[in-house]
XYZ file of C-alpha atoms in Angstrom:
136
model
C 0.000 0.000 0.000
C 2.838 2.368 0.828
C 4.462 1.830 -2.587
C 1.274 2.811 -4.369
C 1.083 6.084 -2.428
C 4.685 6.938 -3.317
C 3.987 6.141 -6.970
C 0.874 8.321 -6.961
C 2.778 11.236 -5.448
C 5.599 10.983 -7.978
C 3.070 10.758 -10.831
C 1.353 13.902 -9.564
C 4.709 15.681 -9.360
C 5.490 14.608 -12.907
C 2.308 16.273 -14.148
C 2.803 19.519 -12.255
C 5.114 21.145 -14.840
C 2.727 20.233 -17.655
C -0.326 21.551 -15.805
C 1.521 24.741 -14.883
C 2.639 25.206 -18.482
C -0.883 24.711 -19.888
C -2.380 27.069 -17.302
C 0.151 29.792 -18.118
C 0.094 29.314 -21.890
C -3.687 29.393 -22.181
C -4.340 31.625 -19.200
C -2.388 34.588 -20.550
C -4.004 34.319 -23.980
C -7.499 34.068 -22.532
C -6.832 36.936 -20.146
C -5.737 39.234 -22.977
C -8.626 38.211 -25.223
C -11.090 38.562 -22.343
C -9.824 42.065 -21.569
C -10.062 42.935 -25.260
C -13.691 41.783 -25.385
C -14.449 43.733 -22.220
C -12.920 46.857 -23.770
C -14.959 46.423 -26.962
C -18.124 46.242 -24.878
C -17.157 49.327 -22.872
C -16.671 47.451 -19.602
C -13.084 48.669 -19.200
C -11.398 51.808 -20.498
C -8.252 50.348 -22.078
C -7.398 47.876 -24.827
C -4.606 45.414 -24.050
C -1.980 44.817 -26.705
C -3.397 41.797 -28.552
C 0.078 40.495 -29.339
C 0.521 39.764 -25.638
C -1.852 36.828 -26.105
C 0.729 35.079 -28.255
C 3.589 35.205 -25.785
C 1.767 32.855 -23.409
C 3.286 29.755 -24.972
C 6.874 30.950 -24.632
C 6.304 32.560 -21.269
C 4.536 29.468 -19.982
C 7.446 27.311 -21.089
C 10.083 29.384 -19.325
C 8.085 30.027 -16.160
C 7.111 26.360 -15.784
C 10.753 25.326 -16.274
C 11.987 27.914 -13.778
C 9.414 27.061 -11.111
C 9.756 23.307 -11.389
C 13.457 22.891 -12.120
C 15.158 26.195 -11.356
C 18.256 27.433 -13.170
C 19.212 23.938 -14.272
C 15.888 23.523 -16.104
C 16.224 26.951 -17.744
C 19.762 26.129 -18.884
C 18.591 22.780 -20.255
C 15.713 24.483 -22.074
C 18.079 27.034 -23.631
C 20.440 24.252 -24.766
C 17.575 22.303 -26.305
C 16.323 25.350 -28.182
C 19.698 25.679 -29.883
C 19.982 22.070 -31.052
C 19.609 21.202 -34.708
C 18.179 17.701 -34.723
C 17.026 17.541 -38.326
C 18.513 18.487 -41.673
C 18.472 22.233 -42.438
C 16.020 21.681 -45.314
C 13.317 20.837 -42.757
C 13.834 24.192 -41.067
C 13.384 25.778 -44.507
C 10.149 23.792 -44.963
C 8.947 25.003 -41.581
C 9.674 28.649 -42.390
C 8.049 28.300 -45.810
C 4.949 26.775 -44.227
C 4.786 29.739 -41.834
C 4.711 32.048 -44.864
C 2.056 29.877 -46.498
C -0.105 29.767 -43.387
C 0.160 33.537 -43.096
C -0.723 34.110 -46.757
C -3.560 31.559 -46.915
C -6.218 33.708 -45.185
C -5.470 36.641 -47.485
C -5.709 34.410 -50.555
C -8.932 32.837 -49.309
C -10.407 36.295 -48.625
C -9.404 37.425 -52.127
C -11.005 34.370 -53.742
C -14.240 34.379 -51.733
C -14.875 38.038 -50.937
C -12.942 40.222 -53.343
C -10.138 42.741 -53.162
C -8.286 42.922 -49.902
C -8.750 46.020 -47.757
C -5.803 48.374 -47.441
C -2.982 46.640 -45.553
C -2.890 47.426 -41.876
C 0.826 46.691 -41.825
C 3.373 48.661 -43.842
C 5.173 46.398 -46.313
C 8.545 47.434 -44.927
C 7.540 45.906 -41.588
C 6.621 42.505 -43.049
C 10.122 40.998 -42.463
C 10.066 42.225 -38.858
C 6.580 40.804 -38.322
C 7.599 37.503 -39.932
C 10.616 37.202 -37.617
C 8.366 38.006 -34.657
C 5.899 35.332 -35.767
C 8.602 32.698 -36.222
C 10.135 33.395 -32.809
C 6.749 33.168 -31.089
């Protein structure tokens, strides 16, 4: 009976980083989107920066690592982020798919609705936005 209790405790500890990560990753996004909806309905007087919703995944990763494993976990995470485990062509495929996934809604809008509205983003900022998107 004692062994089962120890196993249950260690299993619960093993899930804690994952649960913390999911809570942070989704929680920040939902908080930002909830505040944005509240602002649109006049319930609050400010609009949060919508881009903050997309940092939840990265922030959740680092905070969960720091809280559950300390500096050693953060160092391990940083090392893992810098590893190249596949051939460089697959990184090129990934970047190209990011461009395709970004362009697909505009193409679909053009085909189904008509001409695109004036761009909200200056063309000179597209490379900066793309880098931002890839990092996130």
